[in-house]
Coordinates of C-alpha atoms and ligand atoms in Angstrom, one line a residue:
M377 CA 0.0 0.1 -0.1
R378 CA 1.1 3.7 -0.6
V379 CA 0.7 5.6 2.5
L380 CA 1.3 9.2 2.7
V381 CA 2.4 10.4 6.3
T382 CA 2.1 14.0 7.2
G383 CA 4.5 15.0 10.1
G384 CA 6.3 11.5 9.5
A385 CA 9.7 13.1 11.0
G386 CA 8.3 13.8 14.2
Y387 CA 8.3 11.6 17.2
I388 CA 5.4 9.3 16.6
G389 CA 5.6 9.7 13.0
S390 CA 9.1 8.4 12.5
H391 CA 8.4 5.4 14.7
T392 CA 5.2 4.8 12.6
V393 CA 7.3 5.1 9.3
L394 CA 9.7 2.6 10.4
L395 CA 6.9 0.0 11.2
L396 CA 5.0 1.0 7.6
L397 CA 8.5 0.5 5.7
E398 CA 9.4 -2.8 7.8
E399 CA 5.9 -4.3 6.7
G400 CA 6.8 -3.5 3.0
H401 CA 4.7 -0.4 2.5
D402 CA 5.5 2.4 0.0
V403 CA 6.0 5.4 2.4
V404 CA 5.7 9.3 1.4
V405 CA 6.5 11.6 4.2
V406 CA 5.5 15.5 4.1
D407 CA 7.0 17.4 6.9
N408 CA 8.1 21.0 7.2
F409 CA 10.5 20.3 10.2
S410 CA 8.8 22.9 12.2
N411 CA 9.4 20.4 15.2
S412 CA 11.6 17.8 13.9
S413 CA 14.8 17.4 11.5
P414 CA 15.3 15.0 8.6
E415 CA 17.9 13.0 10.7
S416 CA 15.2 11.2 12.2
L417 CA 14.1 9.7 8.8
R418 CA 17.9 9.1 7.9
R419 CA 18.0 7.0 10.9
V420 CA 14.8 5.2 10.1
A421 CA 16.3 4.4 6.7
A422 CA 19.4 3.0 8.2
L423 CA 17.3 0.9 10.8
C424 CA 15.2 -0.7 8.2
S425 CA 17.4 -0.5 4.7
R426 CA 14.5 1.0 3.0
A427 CA 13.8 5.0 2.5
P428 CA 10.7 6.7 2.5
R429 CA 10.3 9.4 -0.1
L430 CA 10.2 12.8 1.5
Y431 CA 8.8 16.3 0.6
R432 CA 9.8 19.4 2.8
V433 CA 6.4 21.2 2.7
D434 CA 3.9 23.0 5.0
L435 CA 0.2 21.7 5.1
L436 CA -0.6 25.5 4.7
E437 CA 0.9 25.4 1.2
S438 CA -2.4 24.3 -0.4
E439 CA -1.2 24.1 -3.9
K440 CA 1.8 22.2 -3.1
I441 CA 0.0 19.5 -1.0
N442 CA -2.5 19.1 -3.6
Q443 CA 0.0 18.7 -6.3
I444 CA 1.7 16.1 -4.0
V445 CA -1.4 14.3 -3.3
R446 CA -2.5 14.1 -6.8
D447 CA 1.0 13.0 -8.2
L448 CA 1.4 10.2 -5.6
A449 CA -2.2 9.0 -5.4
P450 CA -1.6 7.4 -2.1
D451 CA -3.9 4.6 -0.9
A452 CA -4.2 5.9 2.3
V453 CA -2.9 9.1 4.5
I454 CA -1.8 9.1 8.2
H455 CA -1.9 12.6 9.6
F456 CA 0.3 13.5 12.3
A457 CA 1.5 17.0 11.4
G458 CA 0.3 19.6 13.9
L459 CA 1.5 21.6 16.7
K460 CA 1.0 19.9 20.1
A461 CA 2.0 22.1 23.1
V462 CA -0.8 23.0 25.2
G463 CA 0.7 26.0 27.1
E464 CA 1.8 27.6 23.7
S465 CA -1.6 27.0 22.3
V466 CA -3.3 29.2 25.1
A467 CA -0.6 31.8 24.1
K468 CA -0.9 31.6 20.5
P469 CA -4.4 30.3 19.8
L470 CA -4.4 31.6 16.1
S471 CA -1.4 29.5 15.1
Y472 CA -3.0 26.4 16.6
Y473 CA -6.2 26.8 14.8
R474 CA -4.3 27.8 11.5
N475 CA -2.0 25.0 11.6
N476 CA -3.9 22.2 12.8
V477 CA -7.5 22.9 11.5
T478 CA -6.6 24.8 8.4
G479 CA -3.6 22.4 7.6
T480 CA -6.1 19.4 8.1
L481 CA -8.5 21.1 5.8
N482 CA -6.1 21.4 3.0
L483 CA -4.9 18.0 3.4
L484 CA -8.5 16.7 3.0
D485 CA -9.2 19.1 0.1
A486 CA -6.2 17.6 -1.5
M487 CA -7.3 14.0 -0.6
E488 CA -10.9 14.7 -2.1
S489 CA -9.6 15.9 -5.4
A490 CA -7.1 13.3 -5.8
G491 CA -10.0 10.6 -5.0
C492 CA -8.0 9.4 -1.9
R493 CA -10.4 8.9 0.9
N494 CA -8.8 6.6 3.7
L495 CA -7.2 8.6 6.5
V496 CA -6.1 7.8 10.1
F497 CA -5.8 10.9 12.1
S498 CA -3.8 11.5 15.4
S499 CA -6.5 12.7 17.9
S500 CA -5.6 12.7 21.7
A501 CA -7.3 12.0 25.1
T502 CA -7.4 15.7 25.5
V503 CA -10.9 15.4 23.9
Y504 CA -12.1 14.0 27.1
G505 CA -11.4 17.4 28.8
E506 CA -11.7 17.3 32.5
S507 CA -13.9 14.0 32.6
T508 CA -13.5 12.1 35.7
E509 CA -15.4 9.0 34.6
L510 CA -12.8 6.4 34.6
P511 CA -11.7 4.5 32.6
L512 CA -12.4 6.8 29.7
V513 CA -14.6 5.1 27.1
E514 CA -14.8 6.6 23.5
T515 CA -18.5 7.3 24.3
T516 CA -17.5 9.7 27.1
Q517 CA -18.7 13.1 26.3
R518 CA -16.0 15.4 24.7
S519 CA -14.8 18.7 25.6
A520 CA -12.0 20.9 25.4
T521 CA -10.0 23.0 27.9
N522 CA -7.5 24.9 25.8
P523 CA -6.9 25.7 22.1
Y524 CA -4.8 22.8 21.3
G525 CA -7.6 20.5 22.6
R526 CA -10.1 22.4 20.6
T527 CA -8.3 21.8 17.5
K528 CA -8.5 18.1 17.9
L529 CA -12.2 18.2 19.0
H530 CA -12.9 20.3 15.9
I531 CA -11.1 18.3 13.5
E532 CA -13.0 15.0 15.0
E533 CA -16.1 16.7 14.4
M534 CA -15.2 17.8 10.8
L535 CA -14.0 14.2 10.2
E536 CA -17.3 12.9 11.4
E537 CA -19.6 15.1 9.3
L538 CA -17.3 14.4 6.4
A539 CA -18.0 10.6 6.5
A540 CA -21.6 11.2 7.2
A541 CA -21.8 13.4 4.1
D542 CA -19.9 11.1 1.7
E543 CA -20.1 7.4 2.2
R544 CA -16.8 6.9 0.3
W545 CA -14.6 8.2 3.1
S546 CA -13.2 5.7 5.6
I547 CA -11.6 7.6 8.6
A548 CA -9.9 6.7 11.9
A549 CA -9.4 9.0 14.7
L550 CA -7.1 7.5 17.2
R551 CA -7.2 9.1 20.8
Y552 CA -3.5 8.7 22.2
F553 CA -3.1 8.5 25.8
N554 CA 0.5 9.5 26.9
P555 CA 3.0 8.3 24.4
V556 CA 6.6 7.6 25.7
G557 CA 9.7 5.4 25.0
A558 CA 11.5 5.1 22.0
H559 CA 12.7 2.5 19.4
E560 CA 14.7 -0.3 21.3
S561 CA 17.8 0.8 19.0
G562 CA 18.2 3.9 20.7
R563 CA 18.6 5.8 17.3
I564 CA 15.3 7.4 17.0
G565 CA 13.1 9.0 20.1
E566 CA 11.4 12.1 21.1
D567 CA 13.5 15.3 20.8
P568 CA 11.5 18.0 22.4
Q569 CA 12.8 21.6 21.7
G570 CA 13.5 23.8 24.8
I571 CA 12.3 22.8 28.2
P572 CA 10.0 19.6 27.8
N573 CA 6.5 20.1 28.8
N574 CA 5.8 16.4 29.4
L575 CA 6.6 14.5 32.4
M576 CA 8.8 11.5 30.6
P577 CA 11.1 13.7 28.5
Y578 CA 11.8 15.9 31.4
V579 CA 12.6 12.9 33.8
A580 CA 15.1 11.7 30.9
Q581 CA 17.0 15.0 30.8
V582 CA 17.3 15.1 34.4
A583 CA 18.6 11.6 34.6
V584 CA 21.2 12.6 31.8
G585 CA 22.4 15.6 33.8
R586 CA 20.8 18.2 31.5
R587 CA 18.4 19.4 34.4
E588 CA 18.8 19.6 38.1
Q589 CA 15.8 17.9 39.4
V590 CA 12.0 17.1 38.4
N591 CA 9.4 19.4 39.4
V592 CA 6.5 17.0 40.5
F593 CA 3.2 19.1 39.9
G594 CA 1.2 18.3 42.9
G595 CA 1.5 15.7 45.8
D596 CA -2.0 16.0 47.2
Y597 CA -4.2 14.6 44.4
P598 CA -6.7 11.7 45.5
T599 CA -4.5 9.2 44.0
V600 CA -2.2 6.2 45.0
D601 CA 0.6 8.3 46.3
G602 CA -0.7 12.3 45.8
T603 CA 0.7 12.6 42.3
G604 CA -0.9 12.6 38.9
V605 CA -1.7 9.3 37.2
R606 CA -1.7 8.8 33.5
D607 CA -1.9 6.1 31.1
Y608 CA 1.8 5.9 29.5
I609 CA 1.9 4.0 26.1
H610 CA 5.2 3.0 24.4
V611 CA 5.5 4.7 21.0
L612 CA 6.0 1.4 19.3
D613 CA 2.6 0.0 20.7
L614 CA 1.1 3.2 19.4
A615 CA 2.8 3.0 15.9
A616 CA 1.5 -0.6 15.5
G617 CA -2.0 0.8 16.3
H618 CA -1.9 2.8 13.2
L619 CA -1.2 -0.1 11.2
A620 CA -4.1 -1.9 12.7
A621 CA -6.5 1.0 11.9
L622 CA -5.3 1.3 8.4
D623 CA -5.9 -2.6 8.0
Y624 CA -9.3 -2.0 9.3
L625 CA -10.3 0.8 7.1
T626 CA -9.3 -1.2 4.0
D627 CA -12.7 -2.8 3.6
R628 CA -14.9 -0.4 5.4
T629 CA -16.4 3.1 5.0
G630 CA -17.4 5.6 7.8
S631 CA -15.9 7.2 10.8
F632 CA -14.5 5.3 13.6
V633 CA -12.7 6.4 16.9
W634 CA -10.4 4.2 19.2
N635 CA -8.6 4.9 22.4
L636 CA -5.0 3.9 22.0
G637 CA -3.8 3.5 25.8
T638 CA -2.8 0.5 27.9
G639 CA -5.7 0.8 30.4
E640 CA -3.1 1.1 33.2
G641 CA -2.3 4.2 35.2
S642 CA 1.2 5.2 36.5
S643 CA 1.9 8.0 39.0
V644 CA 4.5 10.7 38.6
L645 CA 6.3 9.0 41.4
E646 CA 6.2 5.6 40.0
V647 CA 7.6 6.9 36.6
I648 CA 10.6 8.7 38.4
Q649 CA 11.5 5.6 40.3
A650 CA 11.0 3.3 37.3
F651 CA 13.3 5.7 35.4
A652 CA 15.9 5.9 38.2
R653 CA 16.1 1.9 38.0
A654 CA 16.6 1.9 34.4
A655 CA 19.1 4.5 34.3
G656 CA 20.8 3.2 37.4
K657 CA 20.9 6.6 39.2
D658 CA 18.9 8.8 41.4
V659 CA 16.4 11.0 39.9
P660 CA 16.1 14.0 42.0
Y661 CA 12.6 15.6 42.3
Q662 CA 10.7 18.1 44.4
I663 CA 6.9 18.4 44.9
V664 CA 5.7 21.8 43.6
D665 CA 2.2 23.3 43.2
R666 CA -0.1 21.6 41.0
R667 CA -0.3 22.7 37.4
P668 CA -3.2 24.4 36.5
G669 CA -5.7 22.5 34.1
D670 CA -4.3 19.1 35.3
V671 CA -6.7 16.3 36.3
A672 CA -5.7 14.0 39.2
E673 CA -5.8 10.7 37.0
N674 CA -6.7 9.5 33.7
Y675 CA -6.4 6.1 31.8
A676 CA -8.1 4.5 28.8
D677 CA -10.6 2.0 28.6
P678 CA -8.6 0.1 25.7
V679 CA -11.2 -2.6 25.0
K680 CA -12.6 -1.1 21.9
A681 CA -9.5 -1.3 20.0
R682 CA -8.8 -4.9 21.2
L683 CA -12.1 -6.0 20.1
E684 CA -12.2 -4.3 16.6
L685 CA -8.6 -3.8 15.6
G686 CA -7.3 -6.8 17.5
W687 CA -4.7 -4.3 18.7
K688 CA -3.4 -4.1 22.3
A689 CA -0.3 -2.4 24.0
E690 CA 2.3 -5.0 24.8
R691 CA 4.8 -3.1 26.3
G692 CA 4.9 -2.2 30.2
L693 CA 6.4 0.9 32.1
E694 CA 9.7 -0.7 32.6
Q695 CA 10.4 -1.4 28.8
M696 CA 9.0 2.2 28.1
V697 CA 11.8 3.7 30.5
Q698 CA 14.6 1.4 29.5
D699 CA 14.0 2.4 25.8
M700 CA 13.7 6.1 26.7
W701 CA 16.7 5.9 28.7
R702 CA 18.8 4.2 25.8
W703 CA 17.7 6.8 23.5
Q704 CA 18.5 9.8 26.0
E705 CA 21.8 8.2 27.0
N706 CA 22.9 7.7 23.5
N707 CA 21.6 11.2 22.3
P708 CA 21.8 13.4 25.3
Y709 CA 20.9 16.5 23.1
G710 CA 18.7 14.8 20.8
F711 CA 19.2 14.9 16.9
P712 CA 22.3 16.9 15.7
E713 CA 21.4 20.5 15.1
E714 CA 20.5 21.2 11.4
A715 CA 19.3 24.2 9.6
S716 CA 15.6 23.2 8.5
D717 CA 16.5 24.2 5.1
S718 CA 20.0 23.0 4.5
Y719 CA 19.0 20.9 1.6
D720 CA 16.5 20.7 -1.1
N721 CA 14.0 17.6 -1.7
D722 CA 16.3 16.0 -4.1
E723 CA 19.3 16.3 -1.7
L724 CA 17.2 15.0 1.1
N725 CA 15.9 11.8 -0.8
E726 CA 19.5 11.0 -2.0
Q727 CA 20.6 11.0 1.5
L728 CA 17.8 8.8 2.6
L729 CA 18.6 6.3 -0.2
K730 CA 22.1 6.4 0.8
A731 CA 21.3 5.8 4.6
A732 CA 19.0 3.0 3.6
S733 CA 22.0 1.4 1.8
T734 CA 24.6 1.9 4.1
V735 CA 23.5 -1.0 6.6
Q736 CA 25.1 -4.4 6.5
S737 CA 21.5 -6.1 5.8
S738 CA 21.4 -7.4 2.5
S739 CA 17.6 -6.8 1.9
K740 CA 15.7 -4.1 0.2
P741 CA 18.4 -1.7 -0.9
N742 CA 16.1 1.2 -2.2
N743 CA 12.6 2.4 -1.8
E744 CA 11.5 0.5 -4.9
G745 CA 9.8 -2.8 -5.1
N746 CA 8.6 -4.8 -1.9
Q747 CA 5.3 -2.9 -1.7
K748 CA 2.2 -4.2 -0.3
Ligands
NAD1625 P1 6.1 16.0 16.7 O1 5.9 17.4 16.9 O2 7.1 15.3 17.2 O3 5.6 15.7 15.3 C1 4.8 16.5 14.5 C2 5.2 16.6 13.2 O4 4.5 17.3 12.2 C3 6.6 17.3 13.4 O5 7.7 16.6 12.5 C4 6.5 18.8 12.5 O6 7.6 19.3 11.9 C5 5.4 18.4 11.7 N1 4.6 19.5 11.4 C6 3.9 20.4 12.2 N2 3.0 21.1 11.5 C7 3.2 21.1 10.2 C8 2.7 21.5 8.9 N3 1.8 22.7 8.9 N4 2.9 21.0 7.9 C9 4.0 20.0 7.6 N5 4.5 19.4 8.9 C10 4.1 20.0 10.1 O7 4.7 15.6 17.7 P2 4.2 14.0 18.0 O8 4.6 13.8 19.3 O9 5.1 13.1 16.9 O10 2.5 14.1 17.5 C11 2.1 13.7 16.4 C12 0.6 14.0 16.5 O11 0.2 13.3 17.5 C13 0.3 15.6 16.8 O12 -1.0 15.7 15.8 C14 -0.1 15.6 18.2 O13 -1.1 16.5 18.4 C15 -0.6 14.1 18.3 N6 -0.5 13.9 19.8 C16 0.6 13.7 20.3 C17 0.6 13.3 21.7 C18 2.0 13.3 22.5 O14 2.0 13.4 23.7 N7 3.1 13.2 21.7 C19 -0.5 12.9 22.5 C20 -1.8 13.0 21.7 C21 -1.8 13.4 20.3
UFG1626 N1 4.3 16.4 35.3 C1 5.1 16.6 36.5 N2 6.1 17.5 36.1 C2 6.4 17.8 34.8 C3 5.6 17.5 33.9 C4 4.3 16.8 34.0 O1 4.8 16.4 37.5 O2 7.5 18.5 34.7 C5 3.0 15.6 35.7 C6 1.7 16.2 35.3 O3 1.1 17.1 36.5 C7 0.7 14.9 35.2 C8 1.9 13.8 34.5 O4 3.1 14.4 35.0 O5 0.3 14.4 36.2 C9 1.7 13.9 32.9 O6 1.7 15.1 32.4 P1 2.2 15.4 31.0 O7 2.5 16.8 30.6 O8 3.5 14.5 30.6 O9 1.0 14.7 30.1 P2 -0.4 15.2 30.2 O10 -1.3 14.1 30.5 O11 -0.5 16.3 31.0 O12 -0.8 15.8 28.8 C10 -0.7 14.8 27.8 C11 -0.4 15.5 26.4 C12 -1.1 16.5 25.9 C13 -2.5 16.0 25.9 C14 -3.0 15.2 27.3 C15 -4.2 14.4 27.2 O13 1.1 16.2 26.5 O14 -1.0 17.0 24.6 O15 -1.9 14.2 27.4 O16 -4.3 13.2 27.7 F1 -3.7 16.9 25.8

């Protein structure tokens, strides 16, 4: 199958591109590198000895997106591209609506005019707002508490309306819980710019010595140890969920939604302790005030995805922190710095083919052939 992956150079995208290539799919990535670099894809190509085709392009450039989708005629699209920082979305709501909502509209227009109507969309457990009905099931009422969350909510609604209006569309919205971890090679992983907003990358940077201590936001929640509880999910399990959703859409139309979580909650202190064991060192922390907008506890009901997609998360917290630590220890400052416009598209694609062919593996030397 030819799969177009928007935001494929990012954290979840790069892991999913790797699985798609390993499964023999023909992969095309579009990314503007606003929160990533081409290095993630060079490493993906080296890991699996196959290269995706890459376009540096912004989803807001509607003409270019139209042309790419028309020329490449993908069988399906996985849409990761978007901005994702909650705090930043409060400060810059318009750029979130423009990038996430308008970017998605441009993509849908391009797909419609190319006759490609299979879409897997990155939604988020953020659409459950401040719901306290646990576990969170797909039928829980949706709400938003910040502009980022509202972009996900609007897009989910838009997609449902589109599928209701035209029965040729097949659309999956996947609601991720808290993606963490990295590929077991330690070659690709999450590379947050600036101070990490999320717990796990922050803990990893403390463990590697880049930051002094973890600020634990609140120690008086009604939870197992007073700290916030979340459903952490290994990024490779999450990536596998996308392949399962693609498969499901192959012979169905309509719009569908699934939680992608483990169904298990872990507290902030449990995460810190697990990470300290994996890294073999203390991870200093202090309890500080609660972070405004945080809920005490949230975890998925993952049953719908298990029954309908045949998917479930396989990796537990210990493996998540071990893989995260391997990535962080091998790449303490993430991917090497690179000016986002250092190379044009032809050069980028040559680099990917070269990376794919420099590994010892004898199989699949380039991105031709071996397609599903
Ligand atoms: P990421 O920032 O690592 O990846 C997003 C990618 O999209 C980046 O490579 C970025 O350069 C690209 N991008 C952004 N805007 C673009 C645009 N207009 N045109 C082209 N490319 C663009 O983030 P991620 O963690 O991999 O998240 C992927 C998706 O999953 C996002 O939509 C995010 O909202 C959603 N999500 C993430 C989490 C999480 O905690 N990581 C949780 C729930 C949902
Ligand atoms: N936390 C800390 N210290 C930190 C960072 C986080 O104690 O430095 C705590 C939080 O208070 C929370 C837990 O760690 O209890 C997890 O926080 P994250 O920021 O890692 O994740 P959230 O669950 O708050 O948010 C994530 C995504 C959002 C998404 C939300 C919806 O980052 O984009 O899940 O489920 F909207």
